[in-house]
XYZ file of C-alpha atoms in Angstrom:
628
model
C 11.931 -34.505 -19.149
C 14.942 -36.608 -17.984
C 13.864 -39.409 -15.674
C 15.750 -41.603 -12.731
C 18.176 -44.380 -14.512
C 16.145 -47.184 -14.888
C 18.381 -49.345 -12.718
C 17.670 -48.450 -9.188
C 15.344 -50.496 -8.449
C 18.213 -52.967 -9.710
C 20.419 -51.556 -7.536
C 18.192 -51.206 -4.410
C 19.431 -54.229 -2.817
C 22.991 -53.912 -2.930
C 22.540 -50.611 -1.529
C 20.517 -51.493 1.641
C 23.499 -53.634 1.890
C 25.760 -50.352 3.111
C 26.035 -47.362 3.029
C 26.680 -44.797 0.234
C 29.274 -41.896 0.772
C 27.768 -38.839 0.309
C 28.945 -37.160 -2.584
C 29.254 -32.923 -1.798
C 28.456 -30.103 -3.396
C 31.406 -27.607 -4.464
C 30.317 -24.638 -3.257
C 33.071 -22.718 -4.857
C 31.519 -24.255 -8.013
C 30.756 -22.132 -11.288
C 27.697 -24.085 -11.663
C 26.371 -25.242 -8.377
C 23.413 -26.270 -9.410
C 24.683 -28.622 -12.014
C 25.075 -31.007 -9.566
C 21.898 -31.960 -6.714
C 23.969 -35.203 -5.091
C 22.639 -36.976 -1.588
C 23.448 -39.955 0.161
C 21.129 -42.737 -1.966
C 18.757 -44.758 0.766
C 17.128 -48.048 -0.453
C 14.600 -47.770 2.288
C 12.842 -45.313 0.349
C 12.464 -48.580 -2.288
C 10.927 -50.449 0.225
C 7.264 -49.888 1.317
C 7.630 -52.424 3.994
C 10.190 -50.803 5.891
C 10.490 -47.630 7.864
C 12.002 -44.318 6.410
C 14.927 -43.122 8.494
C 15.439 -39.827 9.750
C 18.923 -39.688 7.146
C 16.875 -41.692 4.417
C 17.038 -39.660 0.522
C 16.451 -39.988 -2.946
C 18.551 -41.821 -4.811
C 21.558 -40.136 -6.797
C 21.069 -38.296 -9.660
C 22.315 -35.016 -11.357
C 19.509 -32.678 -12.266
C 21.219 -30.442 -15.498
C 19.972 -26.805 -15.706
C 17.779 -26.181 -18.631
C 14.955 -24.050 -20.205
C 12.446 -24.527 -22.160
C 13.050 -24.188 -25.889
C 10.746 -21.529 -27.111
C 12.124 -19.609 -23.742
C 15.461 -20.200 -24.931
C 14.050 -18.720 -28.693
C 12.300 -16.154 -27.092
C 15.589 -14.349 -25.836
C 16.639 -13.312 -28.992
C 13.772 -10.947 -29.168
C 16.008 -8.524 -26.817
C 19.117 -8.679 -28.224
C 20.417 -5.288 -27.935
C 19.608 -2.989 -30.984
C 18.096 0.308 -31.558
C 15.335 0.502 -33.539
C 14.070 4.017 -35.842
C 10.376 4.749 -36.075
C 9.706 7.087 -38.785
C 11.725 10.017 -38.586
C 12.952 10.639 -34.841
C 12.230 8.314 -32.663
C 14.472 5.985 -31.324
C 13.635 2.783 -29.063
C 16.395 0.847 -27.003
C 15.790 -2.644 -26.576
C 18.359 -5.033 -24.783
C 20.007 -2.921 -22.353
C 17.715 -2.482 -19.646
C 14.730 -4.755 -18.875
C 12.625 -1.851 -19.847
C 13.174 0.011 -23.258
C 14.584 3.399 -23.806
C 13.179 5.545 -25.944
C 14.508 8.800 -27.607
C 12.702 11.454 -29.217
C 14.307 13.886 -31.576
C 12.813 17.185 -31.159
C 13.555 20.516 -32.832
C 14.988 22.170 -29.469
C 16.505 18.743 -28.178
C 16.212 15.313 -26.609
C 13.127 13.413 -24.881
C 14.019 10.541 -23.111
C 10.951 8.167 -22.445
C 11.514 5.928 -19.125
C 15.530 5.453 -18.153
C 15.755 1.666 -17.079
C 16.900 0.496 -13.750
C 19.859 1.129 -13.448
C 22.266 4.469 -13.739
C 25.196 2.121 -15.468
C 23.238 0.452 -18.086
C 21.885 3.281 -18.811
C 24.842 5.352 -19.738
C 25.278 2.804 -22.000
C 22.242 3.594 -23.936
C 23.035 7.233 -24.073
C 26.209 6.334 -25.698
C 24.199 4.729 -28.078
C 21.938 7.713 -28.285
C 24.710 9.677 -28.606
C 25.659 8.060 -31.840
C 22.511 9.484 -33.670
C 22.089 12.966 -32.010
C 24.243 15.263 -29.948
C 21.378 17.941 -28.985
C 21.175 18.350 -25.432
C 18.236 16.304 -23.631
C 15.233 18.729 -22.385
C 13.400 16.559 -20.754
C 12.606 12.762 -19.258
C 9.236 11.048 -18.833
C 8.404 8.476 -16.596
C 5.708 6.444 -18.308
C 4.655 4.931 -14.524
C 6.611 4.123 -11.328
C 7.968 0.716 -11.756
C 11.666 0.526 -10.850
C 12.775 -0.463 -14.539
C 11.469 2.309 -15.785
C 12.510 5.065 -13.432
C 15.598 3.962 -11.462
C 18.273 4.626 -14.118
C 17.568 8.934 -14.741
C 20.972 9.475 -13.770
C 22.576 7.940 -16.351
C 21.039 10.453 -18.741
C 20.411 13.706 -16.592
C 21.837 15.485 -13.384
C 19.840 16.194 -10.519
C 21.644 19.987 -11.045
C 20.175 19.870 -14.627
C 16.481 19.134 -13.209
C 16.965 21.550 -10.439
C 17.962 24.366 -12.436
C 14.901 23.814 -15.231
C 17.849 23.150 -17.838
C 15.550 19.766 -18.017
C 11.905 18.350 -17.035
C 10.742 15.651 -15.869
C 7.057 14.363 -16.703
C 4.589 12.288 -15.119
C 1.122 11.377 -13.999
C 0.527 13.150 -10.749
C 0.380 9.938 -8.719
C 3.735 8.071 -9.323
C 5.566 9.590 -6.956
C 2.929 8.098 -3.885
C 3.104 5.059 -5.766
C 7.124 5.131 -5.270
C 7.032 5.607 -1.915
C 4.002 3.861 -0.382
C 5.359 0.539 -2.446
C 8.695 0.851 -0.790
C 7.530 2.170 2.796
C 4.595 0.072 3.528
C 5.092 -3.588 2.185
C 8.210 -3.550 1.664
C 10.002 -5.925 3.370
C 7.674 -8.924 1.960
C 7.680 -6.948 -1.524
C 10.694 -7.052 -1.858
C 11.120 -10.965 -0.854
C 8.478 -11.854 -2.911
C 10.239 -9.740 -6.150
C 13.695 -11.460 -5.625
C 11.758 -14.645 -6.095
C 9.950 -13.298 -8.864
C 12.838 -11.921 -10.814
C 15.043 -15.220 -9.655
C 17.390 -12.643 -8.335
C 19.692 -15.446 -6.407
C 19.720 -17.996 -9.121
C 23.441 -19.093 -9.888
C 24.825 -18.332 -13.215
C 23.565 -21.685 -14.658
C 19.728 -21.194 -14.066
C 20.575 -18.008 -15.879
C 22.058 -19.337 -19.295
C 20.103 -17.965 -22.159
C 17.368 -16.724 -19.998
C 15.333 -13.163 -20.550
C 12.876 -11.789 -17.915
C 9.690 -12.301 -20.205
C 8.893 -9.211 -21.365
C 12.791 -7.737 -21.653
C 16.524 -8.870 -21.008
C 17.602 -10.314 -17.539
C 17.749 -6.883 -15.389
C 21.304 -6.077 -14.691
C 22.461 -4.699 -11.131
C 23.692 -1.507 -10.811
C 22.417 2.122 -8.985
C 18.828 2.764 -8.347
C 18.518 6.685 -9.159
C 15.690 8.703 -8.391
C 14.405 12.457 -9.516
C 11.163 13.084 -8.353
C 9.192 15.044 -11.276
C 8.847 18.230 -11.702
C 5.196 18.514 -14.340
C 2.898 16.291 -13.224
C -0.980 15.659 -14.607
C -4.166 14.158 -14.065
C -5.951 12.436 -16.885
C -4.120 13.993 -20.362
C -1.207 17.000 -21.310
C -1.277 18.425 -24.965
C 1.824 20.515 -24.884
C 4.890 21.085 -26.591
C 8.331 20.317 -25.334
C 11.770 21.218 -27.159
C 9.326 22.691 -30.646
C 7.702 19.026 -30.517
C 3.915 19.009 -30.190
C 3.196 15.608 -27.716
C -0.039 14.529 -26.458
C 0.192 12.617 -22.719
C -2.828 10.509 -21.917
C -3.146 8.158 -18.768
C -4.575 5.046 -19.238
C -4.498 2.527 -15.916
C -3.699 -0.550 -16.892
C -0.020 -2.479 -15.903
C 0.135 0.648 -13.201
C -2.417 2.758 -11.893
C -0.428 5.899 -13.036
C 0.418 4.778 -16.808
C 0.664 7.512 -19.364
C 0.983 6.798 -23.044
C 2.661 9.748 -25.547
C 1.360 10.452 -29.292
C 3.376 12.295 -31.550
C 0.662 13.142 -33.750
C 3.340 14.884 -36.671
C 4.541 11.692 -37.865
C 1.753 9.410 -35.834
C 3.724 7.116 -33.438
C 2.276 5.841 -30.170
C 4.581 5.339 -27.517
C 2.424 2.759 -25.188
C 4.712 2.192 -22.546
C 3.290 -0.913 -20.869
C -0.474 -0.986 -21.624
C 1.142 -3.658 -23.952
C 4.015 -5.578 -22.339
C 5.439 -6.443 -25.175
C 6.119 -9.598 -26.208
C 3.786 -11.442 -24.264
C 1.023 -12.146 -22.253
C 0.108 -9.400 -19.831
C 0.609 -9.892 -16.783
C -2.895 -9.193 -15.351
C -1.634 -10.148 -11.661
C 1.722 -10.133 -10.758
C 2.773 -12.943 -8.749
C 5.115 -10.848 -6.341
C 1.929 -8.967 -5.116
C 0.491 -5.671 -6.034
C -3.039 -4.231 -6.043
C -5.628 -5.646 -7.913
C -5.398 -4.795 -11.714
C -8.763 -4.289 -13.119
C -8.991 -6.033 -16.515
C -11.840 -3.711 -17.618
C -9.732 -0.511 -17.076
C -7.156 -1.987 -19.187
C -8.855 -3.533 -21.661
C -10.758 0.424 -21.908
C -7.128 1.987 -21.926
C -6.197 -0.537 -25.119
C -9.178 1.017 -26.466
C -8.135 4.395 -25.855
C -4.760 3.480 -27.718
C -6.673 2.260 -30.684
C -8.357 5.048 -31.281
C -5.093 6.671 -32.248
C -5.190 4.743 -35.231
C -1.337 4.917 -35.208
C 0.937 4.443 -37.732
C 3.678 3.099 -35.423
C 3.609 2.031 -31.765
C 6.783 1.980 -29.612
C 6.274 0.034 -26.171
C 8.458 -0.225 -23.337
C 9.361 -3.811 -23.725
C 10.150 -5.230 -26.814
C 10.589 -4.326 -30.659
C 8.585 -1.295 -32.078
C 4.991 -2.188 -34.111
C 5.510 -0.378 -37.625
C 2.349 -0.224 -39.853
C -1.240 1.052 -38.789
C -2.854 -2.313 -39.363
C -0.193 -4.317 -37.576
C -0.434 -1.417 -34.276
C -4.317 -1.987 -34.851
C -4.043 -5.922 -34.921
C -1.554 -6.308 -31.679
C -3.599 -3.829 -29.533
C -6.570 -5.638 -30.669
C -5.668 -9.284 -29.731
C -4.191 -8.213 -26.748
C -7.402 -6.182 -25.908
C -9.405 -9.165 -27.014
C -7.166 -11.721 -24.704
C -7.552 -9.579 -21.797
C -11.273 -9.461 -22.753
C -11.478 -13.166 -22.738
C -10.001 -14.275 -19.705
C -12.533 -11.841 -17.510
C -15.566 -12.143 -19.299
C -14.960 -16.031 -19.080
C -13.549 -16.094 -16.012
C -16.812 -13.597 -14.675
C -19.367 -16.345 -16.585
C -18.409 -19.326 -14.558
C -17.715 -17.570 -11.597
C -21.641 -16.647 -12.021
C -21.929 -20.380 -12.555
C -20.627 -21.496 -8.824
C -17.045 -21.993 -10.235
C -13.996 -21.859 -7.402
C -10.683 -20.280 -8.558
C -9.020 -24.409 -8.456
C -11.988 -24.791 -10.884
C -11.884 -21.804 -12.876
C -8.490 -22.382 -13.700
C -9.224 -25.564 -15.587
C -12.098 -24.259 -17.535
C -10.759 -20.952 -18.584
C -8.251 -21.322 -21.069
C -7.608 -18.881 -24.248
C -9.047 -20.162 -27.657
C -6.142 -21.048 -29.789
C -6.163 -17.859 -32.264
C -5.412 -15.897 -29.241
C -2.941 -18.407 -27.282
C -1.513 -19.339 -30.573
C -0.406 -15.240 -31.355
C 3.318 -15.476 -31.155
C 4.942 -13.564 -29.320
C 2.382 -11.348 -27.945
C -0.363 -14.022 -26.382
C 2.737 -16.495 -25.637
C 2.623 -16.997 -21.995
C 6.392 -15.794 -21.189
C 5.283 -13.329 -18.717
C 1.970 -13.597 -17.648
C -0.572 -17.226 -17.506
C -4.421 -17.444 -17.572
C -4.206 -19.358 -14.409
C -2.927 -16.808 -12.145
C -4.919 -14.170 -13.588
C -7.730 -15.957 -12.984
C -7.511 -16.233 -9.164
C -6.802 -12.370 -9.305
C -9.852 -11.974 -10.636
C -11.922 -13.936 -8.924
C -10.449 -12.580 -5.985
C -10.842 -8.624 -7.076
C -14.396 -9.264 -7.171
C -15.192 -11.698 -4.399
C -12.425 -11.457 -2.256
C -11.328 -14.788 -0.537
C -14.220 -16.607 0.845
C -15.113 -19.316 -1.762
C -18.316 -20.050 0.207
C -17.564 -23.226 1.858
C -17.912 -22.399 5.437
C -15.387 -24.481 6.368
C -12.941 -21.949 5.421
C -14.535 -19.335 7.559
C -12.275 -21.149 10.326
C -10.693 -24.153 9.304
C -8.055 -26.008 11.088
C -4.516 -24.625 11.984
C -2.166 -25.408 9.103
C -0.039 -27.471 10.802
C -2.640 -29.551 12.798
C -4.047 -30.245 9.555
C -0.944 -31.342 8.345
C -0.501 -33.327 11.268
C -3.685 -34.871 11.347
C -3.778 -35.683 7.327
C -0.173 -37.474 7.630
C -1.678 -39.769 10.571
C -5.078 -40.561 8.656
C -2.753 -41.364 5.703
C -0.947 -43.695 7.653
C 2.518 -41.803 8.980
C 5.357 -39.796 7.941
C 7.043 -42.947 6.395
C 4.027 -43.943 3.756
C 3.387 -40.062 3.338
C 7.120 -39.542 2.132
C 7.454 -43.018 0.115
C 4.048 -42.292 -2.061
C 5.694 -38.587 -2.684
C 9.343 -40.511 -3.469
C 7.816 -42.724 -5.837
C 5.272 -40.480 -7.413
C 8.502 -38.065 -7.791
C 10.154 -41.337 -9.849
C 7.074 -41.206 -12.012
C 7.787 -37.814 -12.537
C 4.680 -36.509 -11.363
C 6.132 -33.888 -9.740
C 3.529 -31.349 -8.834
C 1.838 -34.545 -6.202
C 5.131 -35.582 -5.057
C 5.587 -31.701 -3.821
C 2.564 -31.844 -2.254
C 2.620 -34.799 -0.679
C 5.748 -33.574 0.808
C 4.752 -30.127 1.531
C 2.941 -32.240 4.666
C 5.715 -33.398 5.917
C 7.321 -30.310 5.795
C 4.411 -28.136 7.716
C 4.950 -30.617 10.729
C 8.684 -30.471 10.800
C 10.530 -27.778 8.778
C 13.902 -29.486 8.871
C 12.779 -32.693 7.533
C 15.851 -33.503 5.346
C 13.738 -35.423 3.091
C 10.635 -33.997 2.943
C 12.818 -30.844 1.722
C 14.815 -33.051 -1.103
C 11.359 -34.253 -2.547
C 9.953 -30.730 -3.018
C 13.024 -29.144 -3.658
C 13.939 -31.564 -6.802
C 10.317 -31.641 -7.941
C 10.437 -27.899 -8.123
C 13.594 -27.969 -10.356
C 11.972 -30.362 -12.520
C 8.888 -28.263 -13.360
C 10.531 -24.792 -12.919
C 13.161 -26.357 -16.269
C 10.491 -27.530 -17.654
C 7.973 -24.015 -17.239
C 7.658 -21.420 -20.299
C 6.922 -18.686 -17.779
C 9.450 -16.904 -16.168
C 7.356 -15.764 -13.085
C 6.896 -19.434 -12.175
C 10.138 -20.526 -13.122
C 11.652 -18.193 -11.000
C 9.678 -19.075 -8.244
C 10.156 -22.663 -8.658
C 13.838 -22.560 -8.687
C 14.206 -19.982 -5.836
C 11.844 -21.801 -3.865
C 13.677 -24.993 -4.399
C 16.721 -23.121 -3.085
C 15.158 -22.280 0.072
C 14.471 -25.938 0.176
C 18.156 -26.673 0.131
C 19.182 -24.375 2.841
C 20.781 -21.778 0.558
C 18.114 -19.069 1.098
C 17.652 -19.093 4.858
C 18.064 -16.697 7.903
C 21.054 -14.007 6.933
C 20.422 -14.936 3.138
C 16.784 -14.125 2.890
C 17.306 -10.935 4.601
C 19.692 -9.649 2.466
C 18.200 -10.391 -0.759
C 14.720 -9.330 0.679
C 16.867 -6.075 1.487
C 19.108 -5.676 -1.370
C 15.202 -5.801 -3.921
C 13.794 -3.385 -1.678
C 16.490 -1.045 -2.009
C 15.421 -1.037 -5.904
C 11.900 -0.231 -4.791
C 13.159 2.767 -2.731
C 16.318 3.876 -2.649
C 18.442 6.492 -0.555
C 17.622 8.640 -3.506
C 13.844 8.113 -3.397
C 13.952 8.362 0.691
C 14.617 11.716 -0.135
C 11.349 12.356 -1.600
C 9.407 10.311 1.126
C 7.127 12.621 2.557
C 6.933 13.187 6.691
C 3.461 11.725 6.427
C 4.149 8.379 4.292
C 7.261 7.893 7.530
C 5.036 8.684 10.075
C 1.810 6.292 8.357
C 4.435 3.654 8.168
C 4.854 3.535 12.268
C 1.244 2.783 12.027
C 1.988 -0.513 10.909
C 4.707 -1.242 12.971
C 2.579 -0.664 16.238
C 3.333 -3.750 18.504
C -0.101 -4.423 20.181
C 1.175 -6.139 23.057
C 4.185 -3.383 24.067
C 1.343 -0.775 23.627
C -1.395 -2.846 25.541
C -1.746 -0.693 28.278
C 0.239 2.861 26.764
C -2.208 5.845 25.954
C 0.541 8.521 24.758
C 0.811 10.944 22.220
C 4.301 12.840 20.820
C 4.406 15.693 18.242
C 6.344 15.701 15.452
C 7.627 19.769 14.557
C 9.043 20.384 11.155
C 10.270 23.816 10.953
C 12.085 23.847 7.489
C 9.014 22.375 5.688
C 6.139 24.188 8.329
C 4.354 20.738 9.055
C 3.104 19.401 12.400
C 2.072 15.995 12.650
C 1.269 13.557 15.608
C 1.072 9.648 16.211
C -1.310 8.712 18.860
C -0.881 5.679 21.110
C -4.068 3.846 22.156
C -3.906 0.486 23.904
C -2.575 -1.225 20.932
C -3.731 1.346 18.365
C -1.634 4.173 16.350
C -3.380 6.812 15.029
C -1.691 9.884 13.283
C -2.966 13.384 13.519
C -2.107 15.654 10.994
C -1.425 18.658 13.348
C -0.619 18.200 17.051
C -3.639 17.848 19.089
C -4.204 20.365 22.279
C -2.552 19.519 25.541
C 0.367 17.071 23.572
C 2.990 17.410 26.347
C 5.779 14.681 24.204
C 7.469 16.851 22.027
C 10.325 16.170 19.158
C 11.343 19.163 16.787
C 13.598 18.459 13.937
C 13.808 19.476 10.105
C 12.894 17.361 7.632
C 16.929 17.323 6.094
C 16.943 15.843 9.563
C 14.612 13.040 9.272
C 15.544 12.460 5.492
C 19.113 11.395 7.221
C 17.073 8.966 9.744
C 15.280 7.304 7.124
C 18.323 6.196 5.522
C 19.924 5.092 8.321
C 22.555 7.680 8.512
C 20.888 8.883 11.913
C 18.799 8.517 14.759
C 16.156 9.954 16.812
C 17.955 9.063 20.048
C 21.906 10.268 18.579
C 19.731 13.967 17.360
C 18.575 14.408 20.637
C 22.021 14.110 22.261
C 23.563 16.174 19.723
C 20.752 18.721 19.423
C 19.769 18.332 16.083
C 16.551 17.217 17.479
C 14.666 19.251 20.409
C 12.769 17.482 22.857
C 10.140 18.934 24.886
C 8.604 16.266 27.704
C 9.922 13.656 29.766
C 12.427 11.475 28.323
C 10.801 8.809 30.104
C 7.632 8.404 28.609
C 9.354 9.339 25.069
C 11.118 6.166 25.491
C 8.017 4.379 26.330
C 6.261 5.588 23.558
C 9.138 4.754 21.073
C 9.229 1.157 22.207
C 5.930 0.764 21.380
C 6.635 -0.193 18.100
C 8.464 -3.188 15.902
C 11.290 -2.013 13.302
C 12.978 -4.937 13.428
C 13.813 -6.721 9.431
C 13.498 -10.755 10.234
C 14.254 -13.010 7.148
C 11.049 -14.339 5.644
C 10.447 -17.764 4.200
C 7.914 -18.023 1.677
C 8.077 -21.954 1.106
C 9.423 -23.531 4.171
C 5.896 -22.641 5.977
């Protein structure tokens, strides 16, 4: 790591003498954040006197880099596609996810379609190099946006609707679609943009891969809901080509796996991510994946005893032995970290403990690429599990209700002697480069007073240090966006957009479509506004003619509860078709502008239809997950 130049404590003195101009940032820069440049304050060099309100860290220019087996690990996706026996065909490079294509007798399987419509027409041109037979049918191997948001670059919603092709699935991804996008989204998709580094200028970017695939590329999230869905396995036969389906939980809850059992490839989708670690938690947030499911599912996928295995990130496994061998240390790594982590959590062990005791033996960390922590760490799948089976109490009551975080903070930054000797210790223990205490030392600061100039510089540079310096992607992402917030450049208009621009890849227009009346009206639930409702006991109906559903959301003091069917007596009618309410969950339309216009028919008064609609909180605020 590149340090301070060693003359500033040399140069301390001459400049308490005056002041330094401030040198600014170009924001019409190609590489903004090549440059990090602040007015230089000696005062931070002197313990004896006070730290100004203006006072910062002393010049320097903090270069963009990444961490060299990173950097080497990004040729692992250069775009290529790869044959696997005699017709099968895997896509790596062009979406974050792979692209598969099966060869059948009758014509075309295409396994997963990326994230994007535009990249991938690009890989059926590719495609289209090898085989010209007309595609019969897509498969989703789960619902994760890079694997499902690009079907219309290869089929036609006209082609689906007509039968000309299917589209396969387990029977739960399309729930998993849209209760991901309805009912967290707005801090899902915050939390993704910081996973995926979505803001990070071009430089941050420079010979960068996501972990387990390429950057993702933006472009149009597409969406065709499918059309043969099953529960637990399919042996069928689509376009003359005998395929077995089998869902194994593991990345997703609704993961399927295919076996061509005529020439013995396994197409594993993302039971193995790849090139690296599995991520057993996510850092953007999900549900809790269960290690023993997956490690049972790699079992599953071993008993195949393929000859070749084709996942959905990274380069095809050719060779039964090799396919047995990379299952099995994954299996075994995934194996390890519970079963280790479960053993010292029976010992007393916290997660903060955990973390430093569990640690992969070196013929599993040491299993390049596949056990390379690129993606996924052993320290945040730790916490997951230790949290999946004990939830968050640790057992210290003191957590049961502990102090307000910011009268902590303000309380610790008093015992420790004040603001000023709070942010010198974190300026000088940033100097020494230990950068993880110097950001939180000034994370203090910050809880008391968010727009503590300094405070803000401290963390923000210490998080560029380590997120440079960091092998994972996940936490350099996060390091680097966070240190953006830091700077100002991800706050109020900013973070809403990106938080809205992520979500839009979790559910798009096209996939608002297929939101059902229920997930809508389960999302209001949410929204419910206890204090606007405090004293409202209401309930309105909700007729669908063109779809012959009747639902009903129930007001009660500051609770919402919805009624499939409308309960006797309702008097607070609204009548509309679902094409109706498709066009007001995209935005294109309102409740209000339907009744005026009569596409939507209102029995009741108006009056207490108003009251019962204000009730509840839609409003999209920006959301800062560092400056807290």
């Amino acid at each position: 790591m590149r340090y301070l130049h060693q003359d500033w404590q040399r140069n301390a003195l001459e400049l308490l003498t005056g002041p330094c101009q401030p040198v600014p940032i170009n924001n019409n820069d190609t590489e903004p954040n090549m440059r990090i440049s602040t007015r230089f304050s000696g005062l931070l060099l002197a313990a004896a006197l006070p730290l100004g309100a203006d006072a910062a860290l002393p010049d320097e220019t903090i270069e963009p880099s990444i961490n060299a087996e990173l950097a080497e690990h990004t040729r692992h996706f250069s775009e290529k596609v790869y044959k696997i026996a005699d017709n099968v065909y895997s896509a790596v490079g062009w979406n974050l996810a792979n692209s598969v294509m099966i060869e059948a007798p009758e014509g075309l399987i295409i396994v997963d379609t990326g994230e994007s419509a535009e990249q991938s027409r690009k890989v059926l041109t590719e495609f289209r190099k090898i085989s010209d037979k007309p595609i019969k049918a897509i498969v989703y191997t789960h619902f994760h946006p890079d694997h499902i948001n690009g079907v219309k670059g290869f089929v036609s919603e006209e082609q689906v609707k007509s039968g000309e092709v299917q589209i396969y699935a387990q029977e739960t991804l399309l729930d998993n679609v849209v209760t991901q996008g309805a009912l967290v989204g707005p801090i899902l998709g915050m939390r993704s943009g910081y996973s995926f580094g979505v803001a990070l200028p071009d430089a941050d970017k420079k010979d960068m891969n996501a972990g387990l695939g390429p950057l993702a590329h933006e472009g149009k999230s597409t969406f065709i809901a499918p059309t043969i869905t099953f529960k637990d396995k399919l042996d069928t036969t689509i376009a003359g080509l005998p395929i077995q389906f089998l869902h194994v939980p593991s990345e997703a809850p609704d993961e399927i796996v295919l076996y061509l059992p005529d020439n013995r490839v396994l197409i594993s989708a993302e039971v193995t991510q790849g090139p690296t670690l599995p991520n057993i938690h996510t850092l953007r947030g999900t549900k809790f994946r269960d290690p023993v499911v997956w490690v049972a599912s790699l079992d599953k996928l071993r008993a195949f005893q393929a000859d070749y295995m084709v996942p959905l990130h990274g380069q095809p496994v050719s060779g039964k032995d090799k396919v047995e061998e990379v299952l099995r240390m994954t299996r075994d790594a995934i194996a390890y970290v519970h079963d280790q982590t479960v053993r010292w959590m029976n010992k007393g062990l916290t997660p903060d403990e955990l973390v430093e005791k569990v640690q992969l033996p070196p013929h599993l960390a040491g299993y390049t690429p596949y056990l390379r922590e690129y993606y996924g760490t052993v320290k945040h799948s730790v916490r997951q599990i230790y949290q999946g089976y004990l939830g968050w109490f640790q057992g210290d009551p003191v957590d049961l209700d502990p102090t307000p975080p910011v009268e902590k903070a303000t309380r610790l930054v008093e015992m420790m002697g004040g603001r000023e000797k709070v942010l010198l210790a974190a300026g000088n223990a940033y100097l020494k480069g230990d950068y993880q205490w110097a950001a939180e030392l000034a994370g203090y600061a910050i809880r008391i007073d968010h727009d503590d100039k300094l405070a803000r510089e401290i963390k923000a540079r210490s998080f560029r240090r380590l997120g440079y310096a960091s092998m994972n992607i996940n936490w350099r992402n996060w390091y680097l966006m966070s240190a953006m917030e830091l700077e100002g450049k991800l706050n109020g208009d900013a973070a809403l957009q990106l938080s809205q621009a992520v979500r839009n890849a979790f559910l798009s227009p096209e996939m608002l479509k297929n939101l059902p009346a229920r997930i809508f009206l389960q999302n209001w639930v949410t929204r419910l506004d206890p204090e606007k409702s405090a004293d409202v006991n209401l309930t309105l109906g909700f007729v669908f003619p063109d779809i012959n559903e009747e639902w009903a959301l129930e007001v009660r003091r500051g609770v919402a509860e919805l009624h499939k069917g409308i309960p006797e007596g309702t008097t607070l009618k609204l009548t509309f078709d679902k094409t109706y309410l498709d066009t007001v969950i995209s935005g294109e339309n309102g409740l209000l502008k339907g009744a005026l216009l009569g596409d939507v028919k209102v029995d009741g008064n108006l009056l207490d239809i108003k009251t019962f609609l204000g009730c509840f909180d839609f409003d999209e605020t920006p959301i800062a997950l560092t400056l807290r």
